CSV table of C-alpha atoms in Angstrom, one decimal:
chain,number,residue,atom,x,y,z
A,1,MET,CA,0.0,-0.1,-0.1
A,2,GLY,CA,3.0,2.5,0.5
A,3,ARG,CA,4.2,2.2,-3.2
A,4,ASN,CA,0.5,3.2,-4.2
A,5,HIS,CA,0.2,5.7,-1.7
A,6,ASP,CA,3.5,7.2,-2.9
A,7,GLU,CA,2.4,6.9,-6.8
A,8,ALA,CA,-1.1,8.8,-5.9
A,9,ALA,CA,1.0,11.6,-4.1
A,10,ARG,CA,3.4,12.0,-6.7
A,11,ALA,CA,0.5,12.2,-9.2
A,12,ALA,CA,-1.7,14.7,-7.1
A,13,GLU,CA,1.7,16.8,-7.0
A,14,ILE,CA,2.4,16.5,-10.7
A,15,ARG,CA,-1.4,17.8,-11.3
A,16,GLN,CA,-1.0,20.5,-8.7
A,17,GLN,CA,2.2,21.6,-10.8
A,18,GLU,CA,0.5,21.5,-14.1
A,19,GLU,CA,-2.5,23.4,-12.9
A,20,GLU,CA,-0.1,26.2,-11.5
A,21,ALA,CA,1.8,26.3,-15.0
A,22,ARG,CA,-1.2,26.8,-16.8
A,23,ARG,CA,-2.3,29.4,-14.3
A,24,LEU,CA,1.0,31.1,-14.9
A,25,GLN,CA,0.5,31.1,-18.3
A,26,GLU,CA,-2.9,32.4,-18.4
A,27,GLU,CA,-1.8,35.4,-16.3
A,28,GLN,CA,1.4,36.0,-18.7
A,29,GLU,CA,-0.7,35.7,-21.8
A,30,ALA,CA,-3.4,38.2,-19.9
A,31,GLU,CA,-0.4,40.6,-19.4
A,32,ALA,CA,1.0,40.0,-23.0
A,33,ARG,CA,-2.3,41.5,-24.1
A,34,ARG,CA,-2.7,44.5,-21.8
A,35,LEU,CA,0.8,45.4,-22.9
A,36,GLN,CA,-0.1,45.1,-26.4
A,37,GLU,CA,-2.8,47.2,-26.1
A,38,GLU,CA,-1.2,49.9,-24.0
A,39,SER,CA,1.9,49.8,-27.0
A,40,ASP,CA,-1.1,50.2,-29.5
A,41,ARG,CA,-2.6,53.0,-27.6
A,42,LEU,CA,0.5,54.9,-27.3
A,43,LYS,CA,1.5,54.4,-30.6
A,44,PHE,CA,-1.8,56.0,-32.0
A,45,ILE,CA,-1.2,58.7,-29.4
A,46,ALA,CA,2.5,59.2,-30.9
A,47,GLY,CA,1.0,59.2,-34.4
A,48,VAL,CA,-1.5,62.0,-33.4
A,49,ALA,CA,1.1,64.1,-32.0
A,50,GLU,CA,3.3,63.9,-34.8
A,51,ALA,CA,0.7,64.8,-37.2
A,52,ASP,CA,0.1,67.6,-34.9
A,53,LEU,CA,3.8,68.5,-35.0
A,54,HIS,CA,3.6,68.9,-38.7
A,55,GLY,CA,0.5,70.6,-39.1
A,56,LEU,CA,-1.4,67.6,-40.7
A,57,ASN,CA,-4.0,67.2,-38.1
A,58,PRO,CA,-6.8,69.2,-39.3
A,59,ASP,CA,-8.9,68.9,-36.3
A,60,ARG,CA,-6.7,70.8,-34.2
């Protein structure tokens, strides 16, 4: 029974590690999406500012 218990404990540990790895990956993917959205927003702002600098934005 000791061996089965050890194997079951090891399997539970592996499942827990896999779950933690999935959670961390999901967090990293969410952070990557957030950073990409922020980058896109800043690029847009920079483009508007550059157009203003060159007098190409008729709305301002």
